[in-house]
XYZ file of C-alpha atoms in Angstrom:
680
model
C 4.734 25.475 11.445
C 1.497 24.768 13.351
C 1.612 22.858 16.626
C 0.483 19.240 16.029
C -2.187 17.652 18.169
C -0.494 15.582 20.924
C -0.508 11.834 20.340
C -1.267 11.116 23.997
C -4.334 13.385 23.902
C -6.126 11.158 21.413
C -9.142 9.545 23.077
C -9.678 5.812 22.526
C -8.590 4.281 19.186
C -6.299 1.804 20.965
C -5.637 -0.332 17.883
C -4.724 2.713 15.819
C -2.269 4.007 18.389
C -0.767 0.570 18.988
C -0.188 -0.023 15.258
C 1.585 3.313 14.866
C 3.685 2.858 18.009
C 4.841 -0.618 16.998
C 6.156 0.855 13.760
C 7.918 3.586 15.733
C 9.588 0.851 17.817
C 10.447 -1.314 14.802
C 10.210 0.344 11.359
C 10.973 -3.096 9.872
C 7.338 -4.027 10.635
C 6.549 -2.310 7.352
C 4.101 0.492 8.017
C 0.408 0.554 8.772
C -2.809 1.019 6.817
C -5.600 2.733 8.747
C -9.095 1.934 7.455
C -12.195 3.635 8.770
C -14.973 6.129 8.407
C -14.298 9.835 8.148
C -13.755 11.865 11.319
C -12.068 9.137 13.385
C -8.687 10.828 14.059
C -6.814 8.823 11.410
C -4.840 11.759 10.006
C -4.485 13.398 13.422
C -2.818 10.317 14.900
C -0.418 9.878 11.983
C 0.710 13.506 12.053
C 1.106 13.356 15.836
C 3.417 10.332 15.569
C 6.201 12.423 14.015
C 6.829 14.250 17.298
C 7.485 10.897 19.013
C 9.955 9.483 16.501
C 13.606 9.412 17.655
C 16.004 11.849 16.026
C 18.165 10.715 13.108
C 21.727 11.757 12.260
C 22.148 13.110 8.723
C 25.003 14.389 6.593
C 24.897 18.203 6.590
C 23.718 19.603 3.268
C 22.687 16.223 1.850
C 19.251 16.505 0.253
C 18.750 12.748 0.592
C 19.226 12.428 4.385
C 22.241 10.124 4.182
C 23.331 8.443 7.412
C 26.900 9.636 8.221
C 27.666 6.224 9.728
C 26.698 4.457 6.481
C 26.270 6.953 3.634
C 24.739 5.864 0.343
C 27.648 5.353 -2.083
C 25.371 6.251 -5.013
C 23.939 9.401 -3.415
C 23.603 12.162 -6.060
C 24.961 14.656 -3.481
C 27.858 12.359 -2.539
C 30.381 11.095 -1.900
C 30.184 11.666 1.863
C 33.496 10.319 3.098
C 34.103 10.962 6.824
C 31.163 13.392 7.026
C 30.145 14.531 10.502
C 26.459 14.011 11.240
C 23.939 16.446 12.661
C 20.769 15.300 14.471
C 17.285 16.277 13.373
C 13.735 15.049 13.769
C 12.530 12.291 11.476
C 10.348 13.842 8.811
C 6.729 13.090 8.058
C 6.224 13.711 4.347
C 2.684 13.807 2.952
C 2.031 12.531 -0.562
C -1.013 14.285 -2.075
C -3.354 12.032 -4.030
C -3.086 14.294 -7.062
C 0.714 14.578 -7.071
C 2.593 14.252 -10.335
C 5.221 11.617 -11.033
C 7.973 14.258 -10.955
C 6.770 15.476 -7.556
C 7.056 11.951 -6.157
C 10.359 10.714 -7.603
C 12.006 14.007 -8.545
C 12.622 15.908 -11.751
C 15.553 15.581 -14.118
C 16.537 18.523 -16.337
C 16.494 16.784 -19.728
C 17.700 19.842 -21.614
C 20.902 20.110 -19.563
C 21.364 16.342 -19.590
C 21.294 16.247 -23.419
C 23.276 19.409 -24.134
C 25.761 19.459 -21.223
C 25.783 15.891 -19.927
C 24.905 17.202 -16.434
C 22.592 15.245 -14.128
C 20.712 18.234 -12.747
C 18.262 16.507 -10.393
C 15.621 18.034 -8.129
C 14.679 15.516 -5.387
C 11.063 14.497 -4.897
C 8.977 13.343 -1.973
C 10.610 9.900 -1.844
C 13.947 11.570 -1.139
C 12.396 13.782 1.548
C 10.817 10.728 3.235
C 14.052 8.687 3.379
C 14.573 7.502 6.992
C 11.253 9.066 7.959
C 7.516 8.605 7.415
C 5.738 8.762 4.068
C 2.083 9.479 4.757
C -0.616 9.054 2.098
C -4.076 10.250 3.061
C -6.846 8.609 0.996
C -4.259 6.138 -0.274
C -6.973 4.128 -2.056
C -7.510 7.086 -4.419
C -3.856 7.255 -5.465
C -3.341 6.988 -9.241
C -1.991 3.698 -10.529
C 1.262 5.114 -11.905
C 2.104 6.566 -8.476
C 1.227 3.238 -6.850
C 3.679 1.518 -9.205
C 6.454 3.909 -8.172
C 5.681 3.388 -4.485
C 5.773 -0.382 -4.928
C 9.163 -0.202 -6.648
C 10.650 2.025 -3.952
C 9.206 -0.073 -1.114
C 10.538 -3.289 -2.650
C 14.063 -2.046 -3.484
C 14.618 0.616 -0.834
C 15.664 3.000 -3.610
C 14.136 5.325 -6.173
C 15.185 5.376 -9.815
C 14.553 8.184 -12.288
C 15.079 7.064 -15.876
C 14.800 9.503 -18.770
C 16.016 8.420 -22.202
C 19.154 6.691 -20.984
C 19.880 9.225 -18.218
C 19.530 7.586 -14.805
C 19.572 8.886 -11.232
C 19.302 6.617 -8.188
C 19.032 7.421 -4.487
C 18.096 5.541 -1.323
C 14.420 5.668 -0.311
C 13.640 3.660 2.817
C 10.650 4.978 4.688
C 7.821 4.017 6.990
C 4.708 3.860 4.796
C 1.518 4.970 6.525
C -1.776 5.213 4.671
C -5.295 6.160 5.687
C -8.457 5.422 3.745
C -12.226 5.323 3.890
C -13.318 1.909 2.494
C -16.532 3.458 1.160
C -14.438 5.272 -1.466
C -12.852 2.132 -2.907
C -10.266 -0.513 -2.123
C -6.521 -0.700 -2.634
C -4.725 -2.697 -5.298
C -3.712 -6.063 -3.777
C -0.003 -5.432 -4.458
C 0.017 -2.191 -2.473
C -2.228 -3.624 0.230
C 0.288 -6.390 0.869
C 3.110 -3.827 1.278
C 1.553 -2.486 4.461
C 2.827 -4.455 7.417
C -0.215 -3.888 9.617
C -3.793 -2.777 9.187
C -6.212 -1.394 11.745
C -9.930 -0.697 11.520
C -11.173 2.445 13.280
C -14.651 3.755 13.971
C -16.196 6.473 16.080
C -16.958 5.544 19.680
C -20.590 4.972 20.639
C -19.868 5.783 24.281
C -21.375 9.162 25.195
C -18.721 10.095 27.795
C -15.897 9.275 25.388
C -17.448 11.342 22.602
C -17.865 14.272 25.010
C -14.185 14.064 25.939
C -13.160 14.009 22.262
C -15.091 17.217 21.605
C -13.817 18.884 24.772
C -10.173 18.216 23.935
C -10.532 19.226 20.309
C -12.150 22.540 21.171
C -9.429 23.234 23.737
C -6.757 22.524 21.137
C -8.397 24.736 18.513
C -8.610 27.640 20.995
C -4.949 27.437 22.072
C -2.806 24.817 20.261
C 0.448 25.704 22.037
C -1.138 25.817 25.474
C -2.945 22.526 24.896
C 0.263 20.854 23.716
C 2.110 22.191 26.785
C -0.441 20.523 29.082
C 0.361 17.171 27.454
C 4.115 17.678 27.225
C 4.873 15.420 30.194
C 2.848 12.502 28.792
C 4.430 13.027 25.368
C 7.901 12.941 26.914
C 7.149 9.746 28.817
C 5.843 8.057 25.683
C 8.891 9.192 23.705
C 11.160 7.665 26.350
C 9.200 4.414 26.282
C 9.644 4.186 22.496
C 13.394 4.761 22.876
C 13.615 2.106 25.600
C 11.687 -0.404 23.472
C 13.996 0.286 20.510
C 17.012 -0.360 22.717
C 15.483 -3.600 24.019
C 14.384 -4.870 20.600
C 17.695 -6.560 19.576
C 17.624 -8.645 22.771
C 14.112 -10.022 22.324
C 14.127 -13.805 21.768
C 11.813 -15.322 19.173
C 11.712 -19.008 20.123
C 11.088 -21.970 17.838
C 7.741 -22.617 19.490
C 6.572 -19.104 18.748
C 7.797 -19.359 15.160
C 5.784 -22.560 14.780
C 2.685 -20.739 16.052
C 3.246 -17.953 13.520
C 3.681 -20.392 10.645
C 0.641 -22.436 11.702
C -1.506 -19.309 11.930
C -0.534 -18.056 8.480
C -1.140 -21.489 6.999
C -4.508 -21.852 8.722
C -5.759 -18.553 7.294
C -4.338 -19.368 3.851
C -2.502 -16.097 3.315
C -0.457 -15.759 0.133
C 3.332 -15.886 0.166
C 5.690 -15.625 3.130
C 5.528 -11.881 3.832
C 2.779 -12.420 6.416
C 4.981 -14.802 8.435
C 7.858 -12.316 8.445
C 5.644 -9.369 9.382
C 3.999 -11.347 12.177
C 7.415 -12.295 13.580
C 8.601 -8.681 13.538
C 5.337 -7.435 15.041
C 5.379 -9.996 17.848
C 8.973 -9.028 18.618
C 8.034 -5.336 18.706
C 5.095 -6.129 21.003
C 7.396 -7.898 23.447
C 9.858 -4.989 23.409
C 7.009 -2.512 23.896
C 5.869 -4.490 26.928
C 9.423 -4.534 28.325
C 9.976 -8.268 27.845
C 12.874 -10.146 26.267
C 10.794 -13.113 25.140
C 7.860 -13.320 22.747
C 4.722 -15.000 24.110
C 1.652 -16.560 22.512
C -0.324 -13.436 23.428
C 2.115 -11.411 21.317
C 1.548 -13.801 18.412
C -2.222 -13.471 18.766
C -2.059 -9.677 18.787
C 0.342 -9.707 15.846
C -2.061 -11.891 13.859
C -4.954 -9.497 14.487
C -2.857 -6.647 13.133
C -0.955 -8.329 10.291
C -3.363 -10.828 8.726
C -6.844 -9.319 8.118
C -5.866 -7.474 4.932
C -3.844 -10.430 3.629
C -6.617 -13.010 3.721
C -8.958 -11.075 1.402
C -9.190 -12.682 -2.036
C -11.378 -9.988 -3.607
C -12.903 -6.654 -2.557
C -16.158 -8.314 -1.517
C -14.570 -10.402 1.239
C -15.200 -9.037 4.715
C -12.024 -7.914 6.504
C -11.073 -9.296 9.883
C -10.228 -12.670 11.401
C -12.266 -15.394 13.011
C -10.864 -15.102 16.526
C -12.185 -18.495 17.629
C -10.289 -20.113 14.766
C -7.211 -18.058 15.687
C -7.322 -19.248 19.310
C -7.802 -22.846 18.229
C -4.849 -22.635 15.847
C -2.576 -21.180 18.507
C -3.603 -23.855 21.020
C -3.014 -26.657 18.521
C 0.414 -25.224 17.698
C 1.442 -25.372 21.346
C 0.317 -21.978 22.626
C -0.107 -21.240 26.331
C -1.970 -17.956 26.153
C -3.296 -16.085 29.100
C -1.387 -18.038 31.787
C 0.859 -15.186 32.890
C -1.283 -12.417 34.337
C 1.789 -10.456 35.403
C 2.835 -9.615 31.832
C 2.718 -5.894 31.142
C -0.206 -4.826 28.974
C 0.939 -4.326 25.380
C -1.531 -1.511 24.722
C -0.285 1.971 23.859
C -1.377 3.457 27.162
C -2.116 0.421 29.281
C -5.476 -0.301 27.633
C -6.993 -1.967 24.627
C -6.590 -5.436 23.264
C -6.569 -4.580 19.586
C -9.248 -7.122 18.813
C -10.165 -7.649 15.197
C -13.480 -8.563 13.675
C -14.325 -11.850 12.091
C -15.864 -12.023 8.639
C -19.378 -13.337 8.223
C -20.453 -16.200 5.976
C -22.669 -15.057 3.085
C -26.102 -16.664 2.902
C -26.550 -19.393 0.316
C -29.223 -19.333 -2.342
C -31.895 -21.937 -1.750
C -32.894 -24.524 -4.269
C -36.408 -23.229 -4.964
C -37.516 -23.848 -8.542
C -37.923 -20.763 -10.666
C -41.288 -19.935 -12.166
C -41.095 -19.293 -15.927
C -41.925 -15.714 -16.944
C -44.874 -15.028 -19.166
C -43.995 -15.127 -22.804
C -46.449 -12.475 -23.932
C -44.556 -9.512 -22.502
C -47.622 -8.461 -20.495
C -47.963 -7.570 -16.847
C -45.736 -9.497 -14.462
C -47.372 -12.533 -12.903
C -44.580 -14.243 -10.967
C -45.280 -15.462 -7.433
C -43.882 -12.209 -6.067
C -46.616 -10.209 -7.799
C -49.772 -10.569 -5.705
C -53.094 -9.187 -7.039
C -53.923 -5.729 -5.782
C -55.772 -5.909 -2.491
C -54.908 -9.559 -1.904
C -53.408 -10.483 1.473
C -49.678 -11.076 1.532
C -48.645 -14.696 1.328
C -46.886 -16.186 4.343
C -43.167 -15.379 4.320
C -43.544 -12.607 1.734
C -42.859 -8.986 2.735
C -45.734 -6.555 2.481
C -46.232 -4.801 -0.847
C -45.802 -7.888 -3.054
C -42.022 -7.845 -3.030
C -39.806 -10.874 -2.522
C -37.009 -11.054 -0.010
C -33.467 -10.544 -1.343
C -31.821 -13.559 -2.954
C -28.132 -14.340 -2.538
C -26.011 -13.963 -5.646
C -24.518 -16.887 -7.533
C -20.775 -17.429 -7.641
C -19.033 -14.660 -9.646
C -17.083 -15.524 -12.786
C -14.541 -13.901 -15.108
C -16.346 -11.713 -17.631
C -15.548 -10.587 -21.138
C -13.850 -7.239 -21.502
C -16.415 -4.541 -22.285
C -14.925 -1.280 -23.522
C -15.986 2.173 -24.651
C -15.088 2.781 -28.316
C -12.844 5.597 -29.461
C -9.918 7.262 -27.711
C -10.530 8.937 -24.359
C -8.546 11.148 -22.004
C -9.875 9.995 -18.661
C -8.188 8.847 -15.466
C -5.672 6.038 -15.840
C -7.217 2.590 -15.631
C -7.466 -0.693 -17.509
C -10.646 -0.631 -19.573
C -10.788 1.598 -22.691
C -8.174 3.093 -24.991
C -7.036 6.582 -23.998
C -4.278 9.164 -24.332
C -2.302 8.801 -21.110
C 1.061 9.617 -19.541
C 1.939 5.922 -19.581
C 1.668 3.332 -22.308
C 3.011 2.820 -25.798
C 4.409 5.841 -27.637
C 2.272 6.872 -30.606
C 3.744 10.251 -31.591
C 5.249 13.525 -30.413
C 4.125 17.103 -29.765
C 5.425 20.322 -28.286
C 5.192 20.184 -24.483
C 2.457 22.177 -22.779
C 4.065 23.168 -19.495
C 6.711 20.962 -17.903
C 8.221 18.198 -20.023
C 7.407 14.801 -18.521
C 8.074 12.207 -21.246
C 10.757 13.082 -23.780
C 10.459 11.831 -27.358
C 14.176 11.613 -28.116
C 14.012 11.011 -31.862
C 11.585 13.892 -32.419
C 13.752 16.178 -30.268
C 16.867 15.346 -32.259
C 15.003 15.906 -35.526
C 13.827 19.303 -34.303
C 17.316 20.384 -33.190
C 19.375 18.969 -36.065
C 18.636 21.615 -38.782
C 19.827 24.445 -36.515
C 23.214 23.124 -35.422
C 25.316 25.234 -37.848
C 23.373 28.423 -37.036
C 23.886 27.760 -33.306
C 27.638 27.442 -33.774
C 27.916 23.789 -32.898
C 31.489 22.707 -32.197
C 32.564 19.104 -31.628
C 30.310 16.092 -31.215
C 27.779 17.567 -28.796
C 24.253 18.485 -29.908
C 23.098 22.044 -29.163
C 19.571 21.626 -27.785
C 17.264 24.436 -26.815
C 13.944 24.484 -25.068
C 11.987 24.885 -28.316
C 13.507 21.647 -29.631
C 12.116 19.444 -26.875
C 9.219 17.197 -27.838
C 6.764 15.523 -25.531
C 5.938 11.883 -26.293
C 2.254 11.186 -26.797
C 1.262 7.817 -25.434
C -1.705 5.521 -25.585
C -2.758 3.420 -22.648
C -5.971 2.530 -20.862
C -8.444 4.600 -18.883
C -10.964 3.826 -16.181
C -14.613 4.493 -17.006
C -17.815 5.153 -15.134
C -19.747 1.886 -15.299
C -23.375 2.599 -14.440
C -25.483 -0.501 -13.815
C -29.232 -0.280 -14.410
C -30.710 -3.426 -12.868
C -34.255 -4.689 -13.386
C -35.646 -5.777 -9.990
C -39.253 -6.217 -11.101
C -41.489 -9.228 -10.722
C -40.476 -10.708 -14.087
C -36.944 -11.087 -12.671
C -38.020 -12.423 -9.297
C -37.680 -16.203 -9.776
C -35.087 -17.067 -7.178
C -32.619 -19.059 -9.294
C -32.906 -16.523 -12.079
C -32.308 -13.517 -9.825
C -29.424 -15.335 -8.170
C -27.795 -15.789 -11.585
C -28.437 -12.137 -12.468
C -26.868 -10.936 -9.236
C -23.913 -13.235 -9.851
C -23.433 -11.671 -13.291
C -23.588 -8.121 -11.922
C -21.225 -9.101 -9.108
C -18.824 -10.469 -11.742
C -18.991 -7.192 -13.662
C -18.371 -5.285 -10.424
C -15.274 -7.364 -9.746
C -14.122 -6.654 -13.301
C -14.721 -2.923 -12.691
C -12.604 -3.096 -9.530
C -9.748 -4.707 -11.410
C -9.990 -2.134 -14.196
C -10.065 0.845 -11.766
C -13.520 2.073 -12.774
C -16.044 4.106 -10.884
C -19.372 2.329 -10.519
C -22.959 3.324 -9.852
C -26.169 1.360 -9.399
C -29.706 2.262 -10.508
C -32.562 -0.174 -9.859
C -36.144 -0.100 -11.063
C -39.242 -1.945 -9.882
C -42.834 -1.169 -8.984
C -43.615 2.363 -10.132
C -40.217 4.066 -10.048
C -36.442 3.845 -10.283
C -33.951 4.512 -7.482
C -30.284 5.405 -7.344
C -29.207 2.558 -5.080
C -25.600 3.793 -5.149
C -24.327 7.104 -6.583
C -21.138 6.787 -8.665
C -18.244 5.792 -6.412
C -14.912 3.990 -6.466
C -16.159 1.524 -3.846
C -17.284 -1.589 -5.692
C -17.804 -3.432 -2.419
C -20.444 -0.831 -1.489
C -22.189 -1.600 -4.783
C -21.971 -5.330 -4.028
C -23.560 -4.770 -0.614
C -26.444 -2.817 -2.184
C -26.887 -5.576 -4.752
C -27.091 -8.343 -2.143
C -29.858 -6.539 -0.254
C -31.883 -5.763 -3.401
C -35.517 -6.955 -3.130
C -37.574 -7.846 -6.184
C -41.205 -7.641 -7.224
C -43.749 -5.385 -8.851
C -44.079 -3.934 -12.323
C -41.262 -3.099 -14.738
C -40.792 0.685 -15.182
C -37.958 0.264 -17.689
C -38.250 3.818 -19.014
C -37.971 5.212 -15.486
C -34.764 3.258 -14.965
C -33.217 4.570 -18.189
C -34.276 8.156 -17.445
C -32.871 7.938 -13.914
C -29.590 6.685 -15.398
C -29.613 9.654 -17.791
C -29.941 12.046 -14.839
C -27.032 10.359 -13.042
C -24.789 10.525 -16.123
C -25.689 14.173 -16.755
C -24.514 15.150 -13.280
C -21.368 13.041 -13.556
C -20.433 14.664 -16.876
C -20.390 18.012 -15.087
C -18.308 16.654 -12.214
C -15.800 14.684 -14.276
C -16.156 15.442 -17.998
C -13.074 13.408 -18.979
C -14.384 10.108 -17.556
C -16.438 8.371 -20.233
C -19.484 6.345 -19.165
C -20.454 2.774 -19.956
C -24.135 1.974 -19.392
C -24.858 -1.658 -18.455
C -28.590 -2.474 -18.461
C -29.452 -5.817 -16.852
C -32.999 -6.810 -17.842
C -35.152 -9.204 -19.823
C -36.389 -6.228 -21.848
C -40.003 -6.297 -20.607
C -41.659 -2.962 -19.832
C -44.977 -2.680 -17.993
C -46.959 -0.037 -16.167
C -48.376 3.202 -17.512
C -49.418 4.032 -21.067
C -47.253 2.645 -23.880
C -44.409 1.438 -21.618
C -42.452 -0.199 -24.451
C -42.541 2.914 -26.647
C -41.549 5.111 -23.710
C -38.584 2.830 -22.954
C -37.538 3.071 -26.603
C -37.561 6.879 -26.486
C -35.479 6.801 -23.283
C -32.994 4.510 -25.022
C -32.705 6.830 -28.007
C -31.981 9.706 -25.608
C -28.860 7.870 -24.417
C -27.866 7.066 -28.005
C -28.198 10.730 -29.047
C -25.634 11.683 -26.400
C -23.160 9.023 -27.512
C -23.339 6.925 -24.362
C -21.738 3.512 -24.880
C -24.080 0.792 -23.685
C -24.575 -2.942 -23.368
C -27.724 -4.832 -22.439
C -27.306 -8.043 -20.464
C -30.244 -10.139 -21.664
C -31.694 -12.100 -18.737
C -34.518 -13.735 -20.675
C -34.670 -17.501 -20.172
C -36.850 -20.377 -21.280
C -37.777 -21.939 -24.601
C -39.885 -18.995 -25.760
C -37.860 -15.819 -26.149
C -39.312 -12.470 -27.198
C -36.012 -10.764 -27.984
C -37.067 -7.574 -26.183
C -33.564 -7.012 -24.746
C -32.126 -7.019 -28.252
C -34.690 -4.398 -29.326
C -33.700 -2.248 -26.354
C -30.015 -2.588 -27.265
C -30.772 -1.315 -30.781
C -32.626 1.683 -29.369
C -29.616 2.420 -27.143
C -27.201 2.048 -30.046
C -25.345 -0.662 -28.171
C -25.323 -4.444 -28.150
C -26.953 -7.265 -26.230
C -25.253 -10.224 -24.583
C -26.842 -13.129 -22.777
C -25.721 -14.239 -19.350
C -23.868 -17.158 -20.934
C -22.155 -14.935 -23.517
C -20.946 -12.643 -20.735
C -18.527 -15.283 -19.514
C -14.933 -14.839 -20.672
C -14.671 -18.541 -21.537
C -17.690 -18.452 -23.845
C -17.080 -19.586 -27.438
C -18.180 -16.296 -29.002
C -14.902 -14.360 -28.885
C -12.828 -12.741 -26.163
C -13.595 -9.015 -26.463
C -16.945 -7.453 -27.351
C -17.100 -3.822 -28.407
C -20.268 -2.546 -26.787
C -21.349 -0.562 -29.853
C -20.480 -3.064 -32.583
C -24.041 -4.259 -32.985
C -25.352 -0.704 -32.951
C -23.064 0.320 -35.811
C -23.961 -2.817 -37.767
C -27.646 -2.031 -37.349
């Protein structure tokens, strides 16, 4: 086993270290989620924490790490009556993002269970992590079915394996630690709430600190054991401090005044449920114990709020994380706080430094009330105010080049469900029909590799004709490997939703563009909820740009959308061809993920020779490759040219207006994006 990087050798990252250490002092805090850019020591710090965790006593030979003082009565390796315990280090178990369900919860030998009635069970990672740390790197990329299993285990403190009436249960209480890069997508709200604390990390901008990081890392890479030996004394001192804080923790007093501050803070920030109050109380208690005090102070409550609340106050993935610290201070003062009066209190930081401050979220700009200018009805060159004549001086307040400054989006709304027709085999999600490991059973087949979902009736039918030849005696059924049948199931998959957004001058009227951005933002929120990947292509002027390559981070797409300027001609064909290039590359990277093309435009095409005909040919190129598509028709006014509908027919998809996109519109609840194309 390689020598881990010493925890005390990590430079900076005070909030990260404090969050991990508080969980080492009090595992009841509930774990920590570490959010930040790549290369910021997230994984290094988590792996280094294991060496600081106190030893645990376990029953010898028990694969489920039972405590000899209180063994699990339902332990599959039990019973453990009067078993003598042996000490060992608490484990840090890593859950790979691509792990199978059997690897996480364990595997049950169905063949032996059916033929012999034996519960032959091979423990999974949840059993290994019991009374230790379960670490998930890139936790935001974890598949939904694994997230569901984690949620169940975290809520019940136990793991259940159910296979056709055969059940195995074992204890699974662990410290959940996750790391993630927000640019790659957000967590499901249910799993996000299960993390007790969250910390934001970023690389230092201080030159001396960055130099020290590089110096220490190079020294460790050259001689890991020697480097660890040089930090052994600091590691030992920190380990002793954790043990002392754990011993002090039961004596820490959480007064009524402090509890009132905690409740007032959670109410002021409008967090859901009561878990935040409980986590804040446990965190404040751990902070006091870490500082060597037997009483919780208002400063502990403030620090606990900065660690426990930012991820609980987000209502959707577009909300900025963090807390308004001025509001936090005001709330604590109004609730009777007396912060900062005792300068003799020990510093609660992990090494005597750092205040663990959190960031406050900004307020999005509001769209102004400027009247929109109606677009030309003849489909000709754009002539909105953002399109200045060539060579004319720029109007006051207008950026150079004839473009208009970005407009804030309108309020998002719940959209209709857009789906890709047919039956896919992509990653699990919530959009289109697909063959998946989870969902309703639709049939049976011979297993390819390990059996994961048994189809009991099909297995019995396969085994029944051979019972006499196999010498069956008594009531038992003689089952062999060739008899087993895998259940085929139908569920939902996530798709690649590629937005192609018209940012030309014909879209530039402020109220109109605000509504368009609100519609795209609504579709992005829908994509987040349905576990899709998203991409963003924009076109204006003379060309199209990939504003955001396909990613799981819908908030990154929302940020690109908010900063999108408008103005210029309408190179619609360029936008469709750029989208074709993006989809071609993505088919090579992930051939099982089916795309859904969403074109947001009024259908006008200008610039170059025969722009409308060229856009039609680009649309037919997508149709020839079977790309599902929908055109969001942004045309407004009394005179409508119907150009978006023509484009939808060329694409082989359908067109919906902004009003029809709303889920509460009269025209139905679900719109198949190729229904109109087939009808045509």
